[in-house]
Amino acid sequence: MLRYATPLTFAAIGGLFSERSGVVNIGLEGMMLTGAFFGIWGADRTSSWVLGLLIALAAGALMALVHAFFAIHLRADQIIGGTAINFLALGVTGYLFIDIYGQEGTPTDIPAIPEVSIPLLRDVPFVGDVVGQMNLMIWLALLTVLLAWVVIFKTPVGLRIRAVGEQPRAADTVGISVFKVRYAAVIVSGMLAALGGAYLSIGFVNSFGENMTAGRGFIALAALIFGNWRPFPTLAACLLFGFSSALAQRLPVYSDSAAVLFQALPYVLTLIAVAGLIGRSIPPAAVGRPYKKQ
Amino acid sequence: MSEPLTPPGGEEQDTVAPDPEARATGLLGRLDAAHRVNGMLAPVLTAVLAFFIGGLVVLVTTGKNPITTYRAIFDGSGLNWLFPWVGGDDRVLAAVNLQQTLLLTTSLILVGLAVAFAFRCGLFNIGGQGQYLVGSIFSVWIGSSFASMNGPLHIALAIAVATLAGAAWAGIAGLLKALVGVNEVISTIMLNWVAVWTGVFLFGQGGPLQNDTQVSVPVSNDIVETAKLKVFWGDPLLQGLHIGFFIALAALVVYFVVLNRTTLGYGVRAVGFNPEAARYGGISVARNYFLAMAISGAFAGLAGAMDILGWQFRLATGDVLTSTIGFTGIAVALLGRNSAVGVGLGALLFGALLNGTSTRNLDPEVFKPELASNLTQIIVGLIVLFVGADLIVLWVLGRIRRGRRTVGAPA
């Protein structure tokens, strides 16, 4: 369940930064896919998963930069821009994948992100079995959530991000550069989404396939909405959605085809959530609105 | 159209002058001028630019000549049939290819109209894919049951049910928008995935609609022979062009008439233009949101029925998981500027592109076919990206003309 939740968590927290700053990021799926491809490509080329991750980060940042430029400078519709990012990422990664690896697919000897085992924790009964030995990225994801909470709610930087996402005009008036903050936030979102993607390719399955993210970026988006644009509830949503994925993967062995319906659960729950049936979901006030300086 | 790439900090981008004349220079002036030329120039430029960048990608990554590649894609689309000097075997092949292109165009017109209709009401329907799937699911279900039914009646029933199902599926998003103000983008994305997994469940192993003969194959039953749409051009055994093509053309006319010549269309456009003003003018915004979404979904559901009854005849979980035609509809509508003629031409362009790059058509000597289909995806992405940018410029221009505040308004 944690393994299924990890890529979602990275992407959802990424989306949190972007949307808190007032830029809708429907392109999370594409940014994840970008990270997934460039992560494995980088790890393959450099024979190092660390460099692979860094290359994934850079690629995700670049993809996010495109989104940011169109959304912020050109004031393009953010949703259309994000949709375009998804198309582009699908095309670009598929294209490069075929061009570089062809029908054989990615090599199997690419260095993978290691599992870490923590000596004391490992020995704790029950808990140790679950968290004693986990992929490094799972820890990193949990750390990211904590960091995101600290940054967004406890630091001046976070205050700026929130200000820009709620009242850009007011933020501008007190001397915050709306453009800079939004650029930074969108780029961070791209990097985090790319990390989530890279975890899929070099941490989880250790290969790449066309469109391998298969909607996880959208589940992350759903988790973000479900978590009401807050880090810890978003993590909880990711865990819940990861749980339904894990269940859908495991159940068919024991029961009938109805298990697949668990895959639809995150989406149904999000529909219910946005309909206001589970408390109110309140997006940042200025989300989706391009900002013009005066 | 190379103008959107002005360096960050370009003055025209960042400042708002009080009246449009004062800023009718640079990007805005150009686009505005472009828009005035019957709105044809901007989309064409958008497409040309996207193809140009796609060509660069081909050149840089493979060293192949992009013109040869595009030429091969063009021939693969069968559009060379339109050139009278193409004769003999080439002409026969071109006819077969063109039939395939028009098959894709048929459903692209309909999913394009789905996105376009919602757009005219100020709604972004990203759910064309889900609505298309729901339409496919219902038409395959109706088409493969009631075997003894009268043919034309059976077809009519399958089409009607698929259309209604698409309308209902989109209607959920419309209703949520109208009643509780749920952003339709979010709800339609979620509904897409619910449709996908429902489809996988229905036709998957042990699923309620899985075929009766092979329990290990996750596919539906075939629709019965009499429920298939008649092929009027080409060999029915080789997926010739079916009469659904005319249904799609008729849908273009219906779209135009409903939108421009009826009270309903007036309401939809008024709300799309300015919901506050429409409300003030006594038009029910909520009602129009719902209706626009439902009609939008009806088009997409119809597209599903056309593909099932016209040439696919069955639905496998693989199709459900990998189909992206509804998303291409977004590009069709955007490039076609939501007009009937534009959607028709946009659908033809993407139909040709999709078919021209399919594995079957492209000679591996010229360009790897698997690469080419991804090239199509890149071009689609670029077109959407560029159109998104200049659409908003036109929109902003319109807002400025009406002297309304756009940003910083308290929500």
PDB file of C-alpha atoms in Angstrom, chain B residues 12-286:
ATOM      1  CA  GLU B  12       3.011  43.686 -23.986  1.00  0.00           C
ATOM      2  CA  GLN B  13       2.469  40.566 -21.981  1.00  0.00           C
ATOM      3  CA  ASP B  14       2.586  42.128 -18.605  1.00  0.00           C
ATOM      4  CA  THR B  15       0.799  45.381 -18.853  1.00  0.00           C
ATOM      5  CA  VAL B  16      -2.815  46.123 -19.483  1.00  0.00           C
ATOM      6  CA  ALA B  17      -3.555  49.264 -21.376  1.00  0.00           C
ATOM      7  CA  PRO B  18      -6.950  50.827 -20.879  1.00  0.00           C
ATOM      8  CA  ASP B  19      -8.244  50.303 -24.395  1.00  0.00           C
ATOM      9  CA  PRO B  20      -7.620  47.644 -27.002  1.00  0.00           C
ATOM     10  CA  GLU B  21      -6.419  50.077 -29.663  1.00  0.00           C
ATOM     11  CA  ALA B  22      -3.494  51.114 -27.500  1.00  0.00           C
ATOM     12  CA  ARG B  23      -2.245  47.544 -27.311  1.00  0.00           C
ATOM     13  CA  ALA B  24      -3.138  46.394 -30.766  1.00  0.00           C
ATOM     14  CA  THR B  25       0.493  45.762 -31.456  1.00  0.00           C
ATOM     15  CA  GLY B  26       2.705  42.728 -31.267  1.00  0.00           C
ATOM     16  CA  LEU B  27       1.082  39.458 -30.421  1.00  0.00           C
ATOM     17  CA  LEU B  28      -2.346  40.775 -29.656  1.00  0.00           C
ATOM     18  CA  GLY B  29      -2.608  42.915 -32.735  1.00  0.00           C
ATOM     19  CA  ARG B  30      -1.491  40.113 -34.910  1.00  0.00           C
ATOM     20  CA  LEU B  31      -3.807  37.572 -33.411  1.00  0.00           C
ATOM     21  CA  ASP B  32      -6.675  39.961 -33.525  1.00  0.00           C
ATOM     22  CA  ALA B  33      -5.971  40.594 -37.173  1.00  0.00           C
ATOM     23  CA  ALA B  34      -5.686  36.868 -37.665  1.00  0.00           C
ATOM     24  CA  HIS B  35      -9.000  36.331 -35.972  1.00  0.00           C
ATOM     25  CA  ARG B  36     -10.645  38.818 -38.283  1.00  0.00           C
ATOM     26  CA  VAL B  37      -9.570  36.876 -41.372  1.00  0.00           C
ATOM     27  CA  ASN B  38     -12.556  34.623 -40.795  1.00  0.00           C
ATOM     28  CA  GLY B  39     -10.670  33.145 -37.872  1.00  0.00           C
ATOM     29  CA  MET B  40      -8.933  30.842 -40.328  1.00  0.00           C
ATOM     30  CA  LEU B  41      -5.409  32.137 -40.227  1.00  0.00           C
ATOM     31  CA  ALA B  42      -4.652  31.575 -36.559  1.00  0.00           C
ATOM     32  CA  PRO B  43      -5.565  27.872 -36.517  1.00  0.00           C
ATOM     33  CA  VAL B  44      -3.676  27.251 -39.726  1.00  0.00           C
ATOM     34  CA  LEU B  45      -0.611  29.002 -38.348  1.00  0.00           C
ATOM     35  CA  THR B  46      -0.938  27.017 -35.134  1.00  0.00           C
ATOM     36  CA  ALA B  47      -0.983  23.755 -37.036  1.00  0.00           C
ATOM     37  CA  VAL B  48       1.865  24.785 -39.315  1.00  0.00           C
ATOM     38  CA  LEU B  49       4.024  25.739 -36.351  1.00  0.00           C
ATOM     39  CA  ALA B  50       3.271  22.453 -34.593  1.00  0.00           C
ATOM     40  CA  PHE B  51       4.159  20.491 -37.731  1.00  0.00           C
ATOM     41  CA  PHE B  52       7.302  22.543 -38.120  1.00  0.00           C
ATOM     42  CA  ILE B  53       8.482  21.736 -34.596  1.00  0.00           C
ATOM     43  CA  GLY B  54       7.483  18.116 -35.114  1.00  0.00           C
ATOM     44  CA  GLY B  55       9.645  18.152 -38.240  1.00  0.00           C
ATOM     45  CA  LEU B  56      12.574  19.489 -36.243  1.00  0.00           C
ATOM     46  CA  VAL B  57      12.124  16.665 -33.764  1.00  0.00           C
ATOM     47  CA  VAL B  58      12.277  14.163 -36.621  1.00  0.00           C
ATOM     48  CA  LEU B  59      15.373  15.797 -38.050  1.00  0.00           C
ATOM     49  CA  VAL B  60      17.266  16.080 -34.783  1.00  0.00           C
ATOM     50  CA  THR B  61      16.456  12.657 -33.355  1.00  0.00           C
ATOM     51  CA  THR B  62      16.617  10.439 -36.404  1.00  0.00           C
ATOM     52  CA  GLY B  63      18.326  12.497 -39.077  1.00  0.00           C
ATOM     53  CA  LYS B  64      15.513  11.571 -41.460  1.00  0.00           C
ATOM     54  CA  ASN B  65      14.195  14.162 -43.826  1.00  0.00           C
ATOM     55  CA  PRO B  66      11.029  15.528 -42.188  1.00  0.00           C
ATOM     56  CA  ILE B  67       9.490  16.344 -45.551  1.00  0.00           C
ATOM     57  CA  THR B  68       9.852  12.757 -46.725  1.00  0.00           C
ATOM     58  CA  THR B  69       8.371  11.634 -43.422  1.00  0.00           C
ATOM     59  CA  TYR B  70       5.390  13.951 -43.692  1.00  0.00           C
ATOM     60  CA  ARG B  71       4.953  12.966 -47.315  1.00  0.00           C
ATOM     61  CA  ALA B  72       4.794   9.322 -46.253  1.00  0.00           C
ATOM     62  CA  ILE B  73       2.303  10.166 -43.523  1.00  0.00           C
ATOM     63  CA  PHE B  74       0.219  12.104 -46.042  1.00  0.00           C
ATOM     64  CA  ASP B  75       0.207   9.175 -48.463  1.00  0.00           C
ATOM     65  CA  GLY B  76      -0.617   6.831 -45.599  1.00  0.00           C
ATOM     66  CA  SER B  77      -3.639   8.951 -44.777  1.00  0.00           C
ATOM     67  CA  GLY B  78      -5.067   8.292 -48.247  1.00  0.00           C
ATOM     68  CA  LEU B  79      -5.545  11.992 -48.906  1.00  0.00           C
ATOM     69  CA  ASN B  80      -3.501  11.522 -52.076  1.00  0.00           C
ATOM     70  CA  TRP B  81      -6.680   9.919 -53.452  1.00  0.00           C
ATOM     71  CA  LEU B  82      -7.861  13.473 -53.997  1.00  0.00           C
ATOM     72  CA  PHE B  83      -5.097  14.007 -56.552  1.00  0.00           C
ATOM     73  CA  PRO B  84      -6.456  12.840 -59.886  1.00  0.00           C
ATOM     74  CA  TRP B  85      -3.017  11.906 -61.227  1.00  0.00           C
ATOM     75  CA  VAL B  86      -2.576   9.175 -58.628  1.00  0.00           C
ATOM     76  CA  GLY B  87      -3.652   6.093 -60.519  1.00  0.00           C
ATOM     77  CA  GLY B  88      -3.492   2.335 -60.730  1.00  0.00           C
ATOM     78  CA  ASP B  89      -2.635   0.354 -57.613  1.00  0.00           C
ATOM     79  CA  ASP B  90      -1.689   3.519 -55.768  1.00  0.00           C
ATOM     80  CA  ARG B  91      -5.184   4.780 -56.249  1.00  0.00           C
ATOM     81  CA  VAL B  92      -6.748   1.605 -54.925  1.00  0.00           C
ATOM     82  CA  LEU B  93      -4.502   1.742 -51.875  1.00  0.00           C
ATOM     83  CA  ALA B  94      -5.213   5.427 -51.404  1.00  0.00           C
ATOM     84  CA  ALA B  95      -8.948   4.720 -51.452  1.00  0.00           C
ATOM     85  CA  VAL B  96      -8.582   2.089 -48.734  1.00  0.00           C
ATOM     86  CA  ASN B  97      -6.443   4.458 -46.671  1.00  0.00           C
ATOM     87  CA  LEU B  98      -8.840   7.330 -47.144  1.00  0.00           C
ATOM     88  CA  GLN B  99     -11.689   5.136 -45.922  1.00  0.00           C
ATOM     89  CA  GLN B 100      -9.735   4.486 -42.730  1.00  0.00           C
ATOM     90  CA  THR B 101      -8.995   8.175 -42.326  1.00  0.00           C
ATOM     91  CA  LEU B 102     -12.657   9.054 -42.725  1.00  0.00           C
ATOM     92  CA  LEU B 103     -13.635   6.346 -40.229  1.00  0.00           C
ATOM     93  CA  LEU B 104     -11.474   8.116 -37.675  1.00  0.00           C
ATOM     94  CA  THR B 105     -12.740  11.491 -38.843  1.00  0.00           C
ATOM     95  CA  THR B 106     -16.311  10.372 -38.173  1.00  0.00           C
ATOM     96  CA  SER B 107     -15.753   9.830 -34.476  1.00  0.00           C
ATOM     97  CA  LEU B 108     -13.346  12.753 -34.185  1.00  0.00           C
ATOM     98  CA  ILE B 109     -16.009  15.100 -35.554  1.00  0.00           C
ATOM     99  CA  LEU B 110     -18.394  13.894 -32.881  1.00  0.00           C
ATOM    100  CA  VAL B 111     -15.997  13.994 -29.935  1.00  0.00           C
ATOM    101  CA  GLY B 112     -14.753  17.344 -31.231  1.00  0.00           C
ATOM    102  CA  LEU B 113     -18.320  18.661 -31.242  1.00  0.00           C
ATOM    103  CA  ALA B 114     -18.713  17.361 -27.703  1.00  0.00           C
ATOM    104  CA  VAL B 115     -15.822  19.472 -26.468  1.00  0.00           C
ATOM    105  CA  ALA B 116     -16.833  22.421 -28.648  1.00  0.00           C
ATOM    106  CA  PHE B 117     -20.453  22.531 -27.507  1.00  0.00           C
ATOM    107  CA  ALA B 118     -19.485  22.650 -23.840  1.00  0.00           C
ATOM    108  CA  PHE B 119     -16.869  25.235 -24.653  1.00  0.00           C
ATOM    109  CA  ARG B 120     -19.469  27.537 -26.134  1.00  0.00           C
ATOM    110  CA  CYS B 121     -21.179  27.487 -22.752  1.00  0.00           C
ATOM    111  CA  GLY B 122     -17.923  28.328 -21.015  1.00  0.00           C
ATOM    112  CA  LEU B 123     -17.383  24.746 -19.868  1.00  0.00           C
ATOM    113  CA  PHE B 124     -14.314  22.652 -20.519  1.00  0.00           C
ATOM    114  CA  ASN B 125     -15.436  19.094 -21.093  1.00  0.00           C
ATOM    115  CA  ILE B 126     -12.360  16.930 -20.576  1.00  0.00           C
ATOM    116  CA  GLY B 127     -14.731  13.999 -20.239  1.00  0.00           C
ATOM    117  CA  GLY B 128     -15.256  13.286 -23.934  1.00  0.00           C
ATOM    118  CA  GLN B 129     -13.269  10.100 -23.477  1.00  0.00           C
ATOM    119  CA  GLY B 130     -15.479   8.787 -20.683  1.00  0.00           C
ATOM    120  CA  GLN B 131     -18.660   9.753 -22.496  1.00  0.00           C
ATOM    121  CA  TYR B 132     -17.368   8.071 -25.640  1.00  0.00           C
ATOM    122  CA  LEU B 133     -16.619   4.917 -23.642  1.00  0.00           C
ATOM    123  CA  VAL B 134     -20.027   4.884 -22.012  1.00  0.00           C
ATOM    124  CA  GLY B 135     -21.574   5.249 -25.475  1.00  0.00           C
ATOM    125  CA  SER B 136     -19.406   2.385 -26.739  1.00  0.00           C
ATOM    126  CA  ILE B 137     -20.305   0.179 -23.803  1.00  0.00           C
ATOM    127  CA  PHE B 138     -24.039   0.694 -24.225  1.00  0.00           C
ATOM    128  CA  SER B 139     -23.981   0.273 -28.004  1.00  0.00           C
ATOM    129  CA  VAL B 140     -21.987  -2.941 -27.763  1.00  0.00           C
ATOM    130  CA  TRP B 141     -24.381  -4.225 -25.144  1.00  0.00           C
ATOM    131  CA  ILE B 142     -27.516  -3.374 -27.151  1.00  0.00           C
ATOM    132  CA  GLY B 143     -25.893  -4.374 -30.431  1.00  0.00           C
ATOM    133  CA  SER B 144     -24.907  -7.812 -29.186  1.00  0.00           C
ATOM    134  CA  SER B 145     -28.221  -8.553 -27.478  1.00  0.00           C
ATOM    135  CA  PHE B 146     -31.741  -8.672 -28.949  1.00  0.00           C
ATOM    136  CA  ALA B 147     -30.475 -10.696 -31.915  1.00  0.00           C
ATOM    137  CA  SER B 148     -33.917 -11.234 -33.376  1.00  0.00           C
ATOM    138  CA  MET B 149     -34.740  -7.553 -33.557  1.00  0.00           C
ATOM    139  CA  ASN B 150     -35.479  -5.801 -36.816  1.00  0.00           C
ATOM    140  CA  GLY B 151     -32.162  -4.433 -38.172  1.00  0.00           C
ATOM    141  CA  PRO B 152     -32.810  -0.712 -38.634  1.00  0.00           C
ATOM    142  CA  LEU B 153     -34.787  -0.602 -35.400  1.00  0.00           C
ATOM    143  CA  HIS B 154     -31.969  -2.365 -33.585  1.00  0.00           C
ATOM    144  CA  ILE B 155     -29.435   0.123 -34.919  1.00  0.00           C
ATOM    145  CA  ALA B 156     -31.655   3.060 -34.013  1.00  0.00           C
ATOM    146  CA  LEU B 157     -32.103   1.690 -30.505  1.00  0.00           C
ATOM    147  CA  ALA B 158     -28.376   1.140 -30.000  1.00  0.00           C
ATOM    148  CA  ILE B 159     -27.571   4.626 -31.250  1.00  0.00           C
ATOM    149  CA  ALA B 160     -30.275   6.233 -29.152  1.00  0.00           C
ATOM    150  CA  VAL B 161     -29.265   4.432 -25.967  1.00  0.00           C
ATOM    151  CA  ALA B 162     -25.564   5.185 -26.503  1.00  0.00           C
ATOM    152  CA  THR B 163     -26.316   8.843 -27.114  1.00  0.00           C
ATOM    153  CA  LEU B 164     -28.486   9.074 -24.028  1.00  0.00           C
ATOM    154  CA  ALA B 165     -25.883   7.260 -21.961  1.00  0.00           C
ATOM    155  CA  GLY B 166     -23.218   9.731 -23.061  1.00  0.00           C
ATOM    156  CA  ALA B 167     -25.585  12.568 -22.224  1.00  0.00           C
ATOM    157  CA  ALA B 168     -26.319  11.114 -18.807  1.00  0.00           C
ATOM    158  CA  TRP B 169     -22.639  10.544 -18.036  1.00  0.00           C
ATOM    159  CA  ALA B 170     -21.763  14.127 -18.907  1.00  0.00           C
ATOM    160  CA  GLY B 171     -24.975  15.210 -17.256  1.00  0.00           C
ATOM    161  CA  ILE B 172     -23.578  14.097 -13.905  1.00  0.00           C
ATOM    162  CA  ALA B 173     -20.801  16.652 -14.320  1.00  0.00           C
ATOM    163  CA  GLY B 174     -23.323  19.214 -15.585  1.00  0.00           C
ATOM    164  CA  LEU B 175     -25.584  18.626 -12.635  1.00  0.00           C
ATOM    165  CA  LEU B 176     -22.725  18.901 -10.149  1.00  0.00           C
ATOM    166  CA  LYS B 177     -21.673  22.155 -11.797  1.00  0.00           C
ATOM    167  CA  ALA B 178     -25.198  23.543 -11.867  1.00  0.00           C
ATOM    168  CA  LEU B 179     -26.189  22.544  -8.342  1.00  0.00           C
ATOM    169  CA  VAL B 180     -23.039  22.783  -6.259  1.00  0.00           C
ATOM    170  CA  GLY B 181     -20.641  24.607  -8.550  1.00  0.00           C
ATOM    171  CA  VAL B 182     -18.224  21.692  -8.917  1.00  0.00           C
ATOM    172  CA  ASN B 183     -15.542  22.483 -11.463  1.00  0.00           C
ATOM    173  CA  GLU B 184     -16.441  20.428 -14.520  1.00  0.00           C
ATOM    174  CA  VAL B 185     -12.801  19.794 -15.345  1.00  0.00           C
ATOM    175  CA  ILE B 186     -12.306  17.860 -12.122  1.00  0.00           C
ATOM    176  CA  SER B 187     -15.577  15.978 -12.322  1.00  0.00           C
ATOM    177  CA  THR B 188     -15.172  14.975 -15.964  1.00  0.00           C
ATOM    178  CA  ILE B 189     -11.609  13.727 -15.384  1.00  0.00           C
ATOM    179  CA  MET B 190     -12.885  11.593 -12.521  1.00  0.00           C
ATOM    180  CA  LEU B 191     -15.816  10.333 -14.597  1.00  0.00           C
ATOM    181  CA  ASN B 192     -13.404   9.347 -17.392  1.00  0.00           C
ATOM    182  CA  TRP B 193     -11.586   6.997 -15.084  1.00  0.00           C
ATOM    183  CA  VAL B 194     -14.747   5.628 -13.558  1.00  0.00           C
ATOM    184  CA  ALA B 195     -15.883   4.810 -17.117  1.00  0.00           C
ATOM    185  CA  VAL B 196     -12.548   3.173 -17.914  1.00  0.00           C
ATOM    186  CA  TRP B 197     -12.572   0.906 -14.889  1.00  0.00           C
ATOM    187  CA  THR B 198     -16.233   0.107 -15.312  1.00  0.00           C
ATOM    188  CA  GLY B 199     -15.464  -0.962 -18.870  1.00  0.00           C
ATOM    189  CA  VAL B 200     -12.551  -3.106 -17.703  1.00  0.00           C
ATOM    190  CA  PHE B 201     -14.827  -4.686 -15.138  1.00  0.00           C
ATOM    191  CA  LEU B 202     -17.670  -5.367 -17.598  1.00  0.00           C
ATOM    192  CA  PHE B 203     -15.581  -7.013 -20.308  1.00  0.00           C
ATOM    193  CA  GLY B 204     -12.818  -8.420 -18.129  1.00  0.00           C
ATOM    194  CA  GLN B 205     -12.559 -12.036 -17.106  1.00  0.00           C
ATOM    195  CA  GLY B 206     -15.720 -13.080 -15.374  1.00  0.00           C
ATOM    196  CA  GLY B 207     -17.270  -9.689 -16.101  1.00  0.00           C
ATOM    197  CA  PRO B 208     -21.004  -9.503 -16.767  1.00  0.00           C
ATOM    198  CA  LEU B 209     -20.616  -8.488 -20.419  1.00  0.00           C
ATOM    199  CA  GLN B 210     -17.670 -10.692 -21.304  1.00  0.00           C
ATOM    200  CA  ASN B 211     -18.145 -12.852 -24.404  1.00  0.00           C
ATOM    201  CA  ASP B 212     -19.895 -16.194 -24.003  1.00  0.00           C
ATOM    202  CA  THR B 213     -17.519 -18.357 -26.006  1.00  0.00           C
ATOM    203  CA  GLN B 214     -13.970 -17.662 -24.851  1.00  0.00           C
ATOM    204  CA  VAL B 215     -13.779 -17.181 -21.121  1.00  0.00           C
ATOM    205  CA  SER B 216     -10.102 -16.279 -21.179  1.00  0.00           C
ATOM    206  CA  VAL B 217     -10.445 -13.356 -23.587  1.00  0.00           C
ATOM    207  CA  PRO B 218     -11.453 -10.032 -22.035  1.00  0.00           C
ATOM    208  CA  VAL B 219     -13.700  -8.859 -24.851  1.00  0.00           C
ATOM    209  CA  SER B 220     -17.421  -8.347 -25.391  1.00  0.00           C
ATOM    210  CA  ASN B 221     -19.630 -10.396 -27.669  1.00  0.00           C
ATOM    211  CA  ASP B 222     -19.676  -9.239 -31.274  1.00  0.00           C
ATOM    212  CA  ILE B 223     -22.659  -7.175 -32.237  1.00  0.00           C
ATOM    213  CA  VAL B 224     -25.091  -9.045 -34.458  1.00  0.00           C
ATOM    214  CA  GLU B 225     -24.740  -8.818 -38.234  1.00  0.00           C
ATOM    215  CA  THR B 226     -27.966  -6.872 -38.726  1.00  0.00           C
ATOM    216  CA  ALA B 227     -26.936  -4.209 -36.208  1.00  0.00           C
ATOM    217  CA  LYS B 228     -23.890  -3.192 -38.230  1.00  0.00           C
ATOM    218  CA  LEU B 229     -23.954   0.091 -40.085  1.00  0.00           C
ATOM    219  CA  LYS B 230     -23.977  -0.211 -43.853  1.00  0.00           C
ATOM    220  CA  VAL B 231     -20.694   0.305 -45.665  1.00  0.00           C
ATOM    221  CA  PHE B 232     -21.120   2.582 -48.678  1.00  0.00           C
ATOM    222  CA  TRP B 233     -17.522   2.901 -49.806  1.00  0.00           C
ATOM    223  CA  GLY B 234     -15.016   0.078 -49.828  1.00  0.00           C
ATOM    224  CA  ASP B 235     -15.048  -3.519 -48.720  1.00  0.00           C
ATOM    225  CA  PRO B 236     -17.047  -4.202 -45.555  1.00  0.00           C
ATOM    226  CA  LEU B 237     -14.554  -6.948 -44.683  1.00  0.00           C
ATOM    227  CA  LEU B 238     -11.682  -4.458 -44.780  1.00  0.00           C
ATOM    228  CA  GLN B 239     -13.390  -1.806 -42.679  1.00  0.00           C
ATOM    229  CA  GLY B 240     -14.911   0.264 -45.446  1.00  0.00           C
ATOM    230  CA  LEU B 241     -16.510   3.610 -44.777  1.00  0.00           C
ATOM    231  CA  HIS B 242     -19.941   3.270 -43.191  1.00  0.00           C
ATOM    232  CA  ILE B 243     -22.969   5.544 -43.280  1.00  0.00           C
ATOM    233  CA  GLY B 244     -22.084   6.878 -39.839  1.00  0.00           C
ATOM    234  CA  PHE B 245     -19.872   9.307 -41.724  1.00  0.00           C
ATOM    235  CA  PHE B 246     -23.028  11.075 -42.907  1.00  0.00           C
ATOM    236  CA  ILE B 247     -24.404  11.008 -39.383  1.00  0.00           C
ATOM    237  CA  ALA B 248     -21.278  12.869 -38.274  1.00  0.00           C
ATOM    238  CA  LEU B 249     -21.674  15.382 -41.084  1.00  0.00           C
ATOM    239  CA  ALA B 250     -25.311  15.820 -40.115  1.00  0.00           C
ATOM    240  CA  ALA B 251     -24.171  16.362 -36.524  1.00  0.00           C
ATOM    241  CA  LEU B 252     -22.051  19.272 -37.715  1.00  0.00           C
ATOM    242  CA  VAL B 253     -25.161  20.835 -39.217  1.00  0.00           C
ATOM    243  CA  VAL B 254     -27.208  20.101 -36.114  1.00  0.00           C
ATOM    244  CA  TYR B 255     -24.474  21.653 -33.991  1.00  0.00           C
ATOM    245  CA  PHE B 256     -24.488  24.799 -36.090  1.00  0.00           C
ATOM    246  CA  VAL B 257     -28.264  25.099 -36.165  1.00  0.00           C
ATOM    247  CA  VAL B 258     -28.805  24.380 -32.474  1.00  0.00           C
ATOM    248  CA  LEU B 259     -26.123  26.792 -31.435  1.00  0.00           C
ATOM    249  CA  ASN B 260     -26.911  29.624 -33.800  1.00  0.00           C
ATOM    250  CA  ARG B 261     -30.568  29.343 -34.658  1.00  0.00           C
ATOM    251  CA  THR B 262     -32.356  28.191 -31.528  1.00  0.00           C
ATOM    252  CA  THR B 263     -33.279  29.679 -28.177  1.00  0.00           C
ATOM    253  CA  LEU B 264     -31.370  26.894 -26.477  1.00  0.00           C
ATOM    254  CA  GLY B 265     -28.223  27.776 -28.408  1.00  0.00           C
ATOM    255  CA  TYR B 266     -28.704  31.433 -27.628  1.00  0.00           C
ATOM    256  CA  GLY B 267     -28.870  30.657 -23.930  1.00  0.00           C
ATOM    257  CA  VAL B 268     -25.823  28.418 -24.083  1.00  0.00           C
ATOM    258  CA  ARG B 269     -23.785  31.029 -25.919  1.00  0.00           C
ATOM    259  CA  ALA B 270     -24.976  33.814 -23.655  1.00  0.00           C
ATOM    260  CA  VAL B 271     -23.875  31.892 -20.570  1.00  0.00           C
ATOM    261  CA  GLY B 272     -20.578  31.037 -22.220  1.00  0.00           C
ATOM    262  CA  PHE B 273     -20.022  34.624 -23.170  1.00  0.00           C
ATOM    263  CA  ASN B 274     -20.767  36.062 -19.782  1.00  0.00           C
ATOM    264  CA  PRO B 275     -22.622  34.112 -17.099  1.00  0.00           C
ATOM    265  CA  GLU B 276     -23.291  37.169 -14.938  1.00  0.00           C
ATOM    266  CA  ALA B 277     -24.838  39.134 -17.785  1.00  0.00           C
ATOM    267  CA  ALA B 278     -26.834  36.097 -18.857  1.00  0.00           C
ATOM    268  CA  ARG B 279     -28.186  35.675 -15.346  1.00  0.00           C
ATOM    269  CA  TYR B 280     -29.076  39.362 -15.271  1.00  0.00           C
ATOM    270  CA  GLY B 281     -30.806  38.917 -18.609  1.00  0.00           C
ATOM    271  CA  GLY B 282     -33.063  36.252 -17.129  1.00  0.00           C
ATOM    272  CA  ILE B 283     -31.276  33.214 -18.512  1.00  0.00           C
ATOM    273  CA  SER B 284     -30.904  30.323 -16.092  1.00  0.00           C
ATOM    274  CA  VAL B 285     -27.177  29.721 -15.886  1.00  0.00           C
ATOM    275  CA  ALA B 286     -27.549  26.449 -13.989  1.00  0.00           C
TER     276      ALA B 286
END
